[in-house]
mmCIF file with all atom_site columns, C-alpha atoms in Angstrom:
data_model
loop_
_atom_site.group_PDB
_atom_site.id
_atom_site.type_symbol
_atom_site.label_atom_id
_atom_site.label_alt_id
_atom_site.label_comp_id
_atom_site.label_asym_id
_atom_site.label_entity_id
_atom_site.label_seq_id
_atom_site.pdbx_PDB_ins_code
_atom_site.Cartn_x
_atom_site.Cartn_y
_atom_site.Cartn_z
_atom_site.occupancy
_atom_site.B_iso_or_equiv
_atom_site.pdbx_formal_charge
_atom_site.auth_seq_id
_atom_site.auth_comp_id
_atom_site.auth_asym_id
_atom_site.auth_atom_id
_atom_site.pdbx_PDB_model_num
ATOM 1   C CA . GLN A 1 1   ? 73.115 -84.097  2.655   1.00 0.00 ? 1   GLN A CA 1
ATOM 2   C CA . LEU A 1 2   ? 69.678 -84.469  0.515   1.00 0.00 ? 2   LEU A CA 1
ATOM 3   C CA . GLN A 1 3   ? 68.382 -87.873  0.157   1.00 0.00 ? 3   GLN A CA 1
ATOM 4   C CA . LEU A 1 4   ? 65.215 -89.262  -1.791  1.00 0.00 ? 4   LEU A CA 1
ATOM 5   C CA . VAL A 1 5   ? 63.529 -92.396  -1.350  1.00 0.00 ? 5   VAL A CA 1
ATOM 6   C CA . GLU A 1 6   ? 60.800 -93.402  -3.737  1.00 0.00 ? 6   GLU A CA 1
ATOM 7   C CA . SER A 1 7   ? 57.804 -95.689  -2.940  1.00 0.00 ? 7   SER A CA 1
ATOM 8   C CA . GLY A 1 8   ? 54.521 -96.863  -4.403  1.00 0.00 ? 8   GLY A CA 1
ATOM 9   C CA . GLY A 1 9   ? 55.383 -98.743  -7.261  1.00 0.00 ? 9   GLY A CA 1
ATOM 10  C CA . ALA A 1 10  ? 53.485 -101.769 -8.223  1.00 0.00 ? 10  ALA A CA 1
ATOM 11  C CA . SER A 1 11  ? 51.905 -104.186 -10.971 1.00 0.00 ? 11  SER A CA 1
ATOM 12  C CA . VAL A 1 12  ? 48.628 -103.160 -12.378 1.00 0.00 ? 12  VAL A CA 1
ATOM 13  C CA . HIS A 1 13  ? 46.117 -103.332 -15.242 1.00 0.00 ? 13  HIS A CA 1
ATOM 14  C CA . SER A 1 14  ? 45.972 -101.317 -18.232 1.00 0.00 ? 14  SER A CA 1
ATOM 15  C CA . GLY A 1 15  ? 43.737 -98.342  -17.103 1.00 0.00 ? 15  GLY A CA 1
ATOM 16  C CA . GLY A 1 16  ? 44.541 -98.383  -13.537 1.00 0.00 ? 16  GLY A CA 1
ATOM 17  C CA . SER A 1 17  ? 45.893 -95.723  -11.046 1.00 0.00 ? 17  SER A CA 1
ATOM 18  C CA . LEU A 1 18  ? 49.046 -95.743  -9.008  1.00 0.00 ? 18  LEU A CA 1
ATOM 19  C CA . ASN A 1 19  ? 50.340 -92.796  -6.742  1.00 0.00 ? 19  ASN A CA 1
ATOM 20  C CA . LEU A 1 20  ? 54.045 -92.547  -6.238  1.00 0.00 ? 20  LEU A CA 1
ATOM 21  C CA . SER A 1 21  ? 55.517 -90.836  -3.661  1.00 0.00 ? 21  SER A CA 1
ATOM 22  C CA . CYS A 1 22  ? 59.207 -89.694  -3.008  1.00 0.00 ? 22  CYS A CA 1
ATOM 23  C CA . ALA A 1 23  ? 60.331 -88.813  0.485   1.00 0.00 ? 23  ALA A CA 1
ATOM 24  C CA . ALA A 1 24  ? 62.996 -86.126  0.701   1.00 0.00 ? 24  ALA A CA 1
ATOM 25  C CA . SER A 1 25  ? 65.301 -86.333  3.878   1.00 0.00 ? 25  SER A CA 1
ATOM 26  C CA . GLY A 1 26  ? 68.266 -84.665  4.999   1.00 0.00 ? 26  GLY A CA 1
ATOM 27  C CA . SER A 1 27  ? 69.099 -81.037  3.955   1.00 0.00 ? 27  SER A CA 1
ATOM 28  C CA . THR A 1 28  ? 65.623 -79.946  1.910   1.00 0.00 ? 28  THR A CA 1
ATOM 29  C CA . ALA A 1 29  ? 66.423 -75.981  2.103   1.00 0.00 ? 29  ALA A CA 1
ATOM 30  C CA . ARG A 1 30  ? 67.836 -75.801  -1.264  1.00 0.00 ? 30  ARG A CA 1
ATOM 31  C CA . ILE A 1 31  ? 65.391 -77.812  -3.186  1.00 0.00 ? 31  ILE A CA 1
ATOM 32  C CA . TYR A 1 32  ? 64.336 -75.761  -6.026  1.00 0.00 ? 32  TYR A CA 1
ATOM 33  C CA . CYS A 1 33  ? 62.826 -78.052  -8.686  1.00 0.00 ? 33  CYS A CA 1
ATOM 34  C CA . MET A 1 34  ? 61.635 -81.850  -8.360  1.00 0.00 ? 34  MET A CA 1
ATOM 35  C CA . ALA A 1 35  ? 60.862 -84.446  -11.021 1.00 0.00 ? 35  ALA A CA 1
ATOM 36  C CA . TRP A 1 36  ? 59.588 -87.519  -12.033 1.00 0.00 ? 36  TRP A CA 1
ATOM 37  C CA . PHE A 1 37  ? 61.688 -89.474  -14.611 1.00 0.00 ? 37  PHE A CA 1
ATOM 38  C CA . ARG A 1 38  ? 61.222 -92.757  -16.206 1.00 0.00 ? 38  ARG A CA 1
ATOM 39  C CA . GLN A 1 39  ? 63.181 -95.396  -17.743 1.00 0.00 ? 39  GLN A CA 1
ATOM 40  C CA . ALA A 1 40  ? 61.926 -98.854  -19.300 1.00 0.00 ? 40  ALA A CA 1
ATOM 41  C CA . PRO A 1 41  ? 64.500 -101.529 -20.585 1.00 0.00 ? 41  PRO A CA 1
ATOM 42  C CA . GLY A 1 42  ? 66.307 -100.479 -23.676 1.00 0.00 ? 42  GLY A CA 1
ATOM 43  C CA . LYS A 1 43  ? 65.264 -96.907  -23.596 1.00 0.00 ? 43  LYS A CA 1
ATOM 44  C CA . GLU A 1 44  ? 66.753 -93.771  -22.729 1.00 0.00 ? 44  GLU A CA 1
ATOM 45  C CA . ARG A 1 45  ? 65.573 -92.249  -19.191 1.00 0.00 ? 45  ARG A CA 1
ATOM 46  C CA . GLU A 1 46  ? 62.781 -89.542  -20.007 1.00 0.00 ? 46  GLU A CA 1
ATOM 47  C CA . GLY A 1 47  ? 61.116 -86.806  -18.235 1.00 0.00 ? 47  GLY A CA 1
ATOM 48  C CA . VAL A 1 48  ? 57.694 -87.271  -16.905 1.00 0.00 ? 48  VAL A CA 1
ATOM 49  C CA . ALA A 1 49  ? 57.062 -84.306  -14.876 1.00 0.00 ? 49  ALA A CA 1
ATOM 50  C CA . THR A 1 50  ? 58.604 -81.622  -12.814 1.00 0.00 ? 50  THR A CA 1
ATOM 51  C CA . ILE A 1 51  ? 57.296 -79.051  -10.212 1.00 0.00 ? 51  ILE A CA 1
ATOM 52  C CA . TYR A 1 52  ? 58.876 -75.917  -8.803  1.00 0.00 ? 52  TYR A CA 1
ATOM 53  C CA . TYR A 1 53  ? 59.215 -77.113  -5.487  1.00 0.00 ? 53  TYR A CA 1
ATOM 54  C CA . PRO A 1 54  ? 58.949 -73.767  -3.142  1.00 0.00 ? 54  PRO A CA 1
ATOM 55  C CA . GLY A 1 55  ? 55.661 -72.685  -4.604  1.00 0.00 ? 55  GLY A CA 1
ATOM 56  C CA . GLY A 1 56  ? 54.233 -75.468  -5.890  1.00 0.00 ? 56  GLY A CA 1
ATOM 57  C CA . GLY A 1 57  ? 52.248 -73.896  -8.388  1.00 0.00 ? 57  GLY A CA 1
ATOM 58  C CA . THR A 1 58  ? 54.310 -73.923  -11.431 1.00 0.00 ? 58  THR A CA 1
ATOM 59  C CA . LYS A 1 59  ? 54.321 -77.688  -12.983 1.00 0.00 ? 59  LYS A CA 1
ATOM 60  C CA . TYR A 1 60  ? 55.503 -78.812  -16.475 1.00 0.00 ? 60  TYR A CA 1
ATOM 61  C CA . TYR A 1 61  ? 54.610 -82.358  -18.033 1.00 0.00 ? 61  TYR A CA 1
ATOM 62  C CA . ALA A 1 62  ? 55.699 -84.487  -21.077 1.00 0.00 ? 62  ALA A CA 1
ATOM 63  C CA . ASP A 1 63  ? 52.796 -84.707  -23.833 1.00 0.00 ? 63  ASP A CA 1
ATOM 64  C CA . SER A 1 64  ? 52.621 -88.650  -23.341 1.00 0.00 ? 64  SER A CA 1
ATOM 65  C CA . VAL A 1 65  ? 51.202 -88.002  -19.751 1.00 0.00 ? 65  VAL A CA 1
ATOM 66  C CA . LYS A 1 66  ? 49.431 -84.910  -20.069 1.00 0.00 ? 66  LYS A CA 1
ATOM 67  C CA . GLY A 1 67  ? 45.888 -85.238  -18.836 1.00 0.00 ? 67  GLY A CA 1
ATOM 68  C CA . ARG A 1 68  ? 46.520 -88.599  -16.923 1.00 0.00 ? 68  ARG A CA 1
ATOM 69  C CA . PHE A 1 69  ? 49.329 -87.703  -14.413 1.00 0.00 ? 69  PHE A CA 1
ATOM 70  C CA . THR A 1 70  ? 49.468 -84.996  -12.094 1.00 0.00 ? 70  THR A CA 1
ATOM 71  C CA . ILE A 1 71  ? 52.629 -84.042  -9.870  1.00 0.00 ? 71  ILE A CA 1
ATOM 72  C CA . SER A 1 72  ? 52.364 -82.247  -6.283  1.00 0.00 ? 72  SER A CA 1
ATOM 73  C CA . ARG A 1 73  ? 54.220 -81.954  -3.408  1.00 0.00 ? 73  ARG A CA 1
ATOM 74  C CA . ASP A 1 74  ? 53.648 -81.529  0.296   1.00 0.00 ? 74  ASP A CA 1
ATOM 75  C CA . LYS A 1 75  ? 56.450 -79.426  1.520   1.00 0.00 ? 75  LYS A CA 1
ATOM 76  C CA . THR A 1 76  ? 55.018 -79.997  5.345   1.00 0.00 ? 76  THR A CA 1
ATOM 77  C CA . LYS A 1 77  ? 55.991 -83.870  4.688   1.00 0.00 ? 77  LYS A CA 1
ATOM 78  C CA . ASN A 1 78  ? 59.022 -83.326  2.551   1.00 0.00 ? 78  ASN A CA 1
ATOM 79  C CA . THR A 1 79  ? 57.294 -85.581  -0.053  1.00 0.00 ? 79  THR A CA 1
ATOM 80  C CA . LEU A 1 80  ? 56.826 -85.398  -3.620  1.00 0.00 ? 80  LEU A CA 1
ATOM 81  C CA . TYR A 1 81  ? 53.705 -87.365  -5.490  1.00 0.00 ? 81  TYR A CA 1
ATOM 82  C CA . LEU A 1 82  ? 52.738 -88.293  -8.808  1.00 0.00 ? 82  LEU A CA 1
ATOM 83  C CA . GLN A 1 83  ? 49.368 -89.729  -9.569  1.00 0.00 ? 83  GLN A CA 1
ATOM 84  C CA . MET A 1 84  ? 48.982 -91.913  -12.401 1.00 0.00 ? 84  MET A CA 1
ATOM 85  C CA . ASN A 1 85  ? 45.553 -92.422  -14.038 1.00 0.00 ? 85  ASN A CA 1
ATOM 86  C CA . SER A 1 86  ? 44.626 -94.383  -17.305 1.00 0.00 ? 86  SER A CA 1
ATOM 87  C CA . LEU A 1 87  ? 47.922 -96.229  -17.202 1.00 0.00 ? 87  LEU A CA 1
ATOM 88  C CA . GLU A 1 88  ? 49.043 -97.693  -20.304 1.00 0.00 ? 88  GLU A CA 1
ATOM 89  C CA . PRO A 1 89  ? 51.399 -100.251 -21.062 1.00 0.00 ? 89  PRO A CA 1
ATOM 90  C CA . GLU A 1 90  ? 53.869 -97.531  -22.260 1.00 0.00 ? 90  GLU A CA 1
ATOM 91  C CA . ASP A 1 91  ? 53.903 -96.273  -19.012 1.00 0.00 ? 91  ASP A CA 1
ATOM 92  C CA . ALA A 1 92  ? 55.721 -99.205  -17.614 1.00 0.00 ? 92  ALA A CA 1
ATOM 93  C CA . ALA A 1 93  ? 59.405 -98.350  -16.163 1.00 0.00 ? 93  ALA A CA 1
ATOM 94  C CA . MET A 1 94  ? 61.201 -97.526  -13.368 1.00 0.00 ? 94  MET A CA 1
ATOM 95  C CA . TYR A 1 95  ? 60.248 -94.302  -11.842 1.00 0.00 ? 95  TYR A CA 1
ATOM 96  C CA . TYR A 1 96  ? 62.764 -91.946  -10.624 1.00 0.00 ? 96  TYR A CA 1
ATOM 97  C CA . CYS A 1 97  ? 62.425 -88.851  -8.227  1.00 0.00 ? 97  CYS A CA 1
ATOM 98  C CA . ALA A 1 98  ? 64.840 -86.058  -8.715  1.00 0.00 ? 98  ALA A CA 1
ATOM 99  C CA . ALA A 1 99  ? 65.691 -82.939  -7.065  1.00 0.00 ? 99  ALA A CA 1
ATOM 100 C CA . GLU A 1 100 ? 67.374 -79.843  -8.199  1.00 0.00 ? 100 GLU A CA 1
ATOM 101 C CA . GLU A 1 101 ? 69.248 -77.735  -5.552  1.00 0.00 ? 101 GLU A CA 1
ATOM 102 C CA . ARG A 1 102 ? 69.965 -74.285  -6.423  1.00 0.00 ? 102 ARG A CA 1
ATOM 103 C CA . PRO A 1 103 ? 71.178 -71.280  -4.068  1.00 0.00 ? 103 PRO A CA 1
ATOM 104 C CA . PRO A 1 104 ? 68.676 -68.761  -2.682  1.00 0.00 ? 104 PRO A CA 1
ATOM 105 C CA . ASP A 1 105 ? 67.129 -66.025  -4.858  1.00 0.00 ? 105 ASP A CA 1
ATOM 106 C CA . TYR A 1 106 ? 68.678 -68.089  -7.993  1.00 0.00 ? 106 TYR A CA 1
ATOM 107 C CA . GLY A 1 107 ? 65.337 -68.107  -9.936  1.00 0.00 ? 107 GLY A CA 1
ATOM 108 C CA . GLY A 1 108 ? 64.443 -69.706  -13.285 1.00 0.00 ? 108 GLY A CA 1
ATOM 109 C CA . ALA A 1 109 ? 62.145 -72.272  -14.466 1.00 0.00 ? 109 ALA A CA 1
ATOM 110 C CA . CYS A 1 110 ? 62.208 -75.881  -13.993 1.00 0.00 ? 110 CYS A CA 1
ATOM 111 C CA . PHE A 1 111 ? 63.121 -78.240  -17.101 1.00 0.00 ? 111 PHE A CA 1
ATOM 112 C CA . LEU A 1 112 ? 62.599 -81.980  -17.885 1.00 0.00 ? 112 LEU A CA 1
ATOM 113 C CA . LEU A 1 113 ? 66.252 -82.623  -18.658 1.00 0.00 ? 113 LEU A CA 1
ATOM 114 C CA . SER A 1 114 ? 68.047 -84.949  -16.279 1.00 0.00 ? 114 SER A CA 1
ATOM 115 C CA . SER A 1 115 ? 71.312 -82.789  -16.605 1.00 0.00 ? 115 SER A CA 1
ATOM 116 C CA . LYS A 1 116 ? 69.568 -80.494  -14.145 1.00 0.00 ? 116 LYS A CA 1
ATOM 117 C CA . TYR A 1 117 ? 68.998 -82.510  -11.454 1.00 0.00 ? 117 TYR A CA 1
ATOM 118 C CA . ASN A 1 118 ? 71.855 -83.269  -8.784  1.00 0.00 ? 118 ASN A CA 1
ATOM 119 C CA . LYS A 1 119 ? 70.167 -85.864  -6.435  1.00 0.00 ? 119 LYS A CA 1
ATOM 120 C CA . TRP A 1 120 ? 68.521 -88.814  -7.335  1.00 0.00 ? 120 TRP A CA 1
ATOM 121 C CA . GLY A 1 121 ? 66.318 -91.566  -5.719  1.00 0.00 ? 121 GLY A CA 1
ATOM 122 C CA . GLN A 1 122 ? 66.902 -95.312  -6.466  1.00 0.00 ? 122 GLN A CA 1
ATOM 123 C CA . GLY A 1 123 ? 63.622 -95.801  -8.313  1.00 0.00 ? 123 GLY A CA 1
ATOM 124 C CA . THR A 1 124 ? 60.333 -97.712  -7.852  1.00 0.00 ? 124 THR A CA 1
ATOM 125 C CA . GLN A 1 125 ? 59.109 -100.186 -10.286 1.00 0.00 ? 125 GLN A CA 1
ATOM 126 C CA . VAL A 1 126 ? 55.565 -99.918  -12.391 1.00 0.00 ? 126 VAL A CA 1
ATOM 127 C CA . THR A 1 127 ? 54.382 -102.491 -14.099 1.00 0.00 ? 127 THR A CA 1
ATOM 128 C CA . VAL A 1 128 ? 51.212 -102.294 -16.726 1.00 0.00 ? 128 VAL A CA 1
ATOM 129 C CA . ALA A 1 129 ? 49.855 -105.377 -17.748 1.00 0.00 ? 129 ALA A CA 1
ATOM 130 C CA . SER A 1 130 ? 47.668 -105.026 -20.707 1.00 0.00 ? 130 SER A CA 1
#
């Protein structure tokens, strides 16, 4: 059973940086896509960034974070990262790590749609003070 645990959330000032981590444990062999989502109070959950986990080279970002956030993964550590730079008050939210498991040789792209992901972490809080 795959489990995801996020860490790295904190309170920072506008313009600051944070690096979030998501440690995957248990059965990781079927992870195909991994992603970061976020949800602010009173708002819907939104996709932030996704990565093709086996190869790590294909990434997709929400327009709101392009050029500021970088998603990456270290397969040797079974860990997903989100480097966040130039943080703005609008980035404040609970950040969730998610994984989409697929059978071997399934193929296809990764999408920033929460319905595609079947495993979720508990979240890590990011606060940005103006």
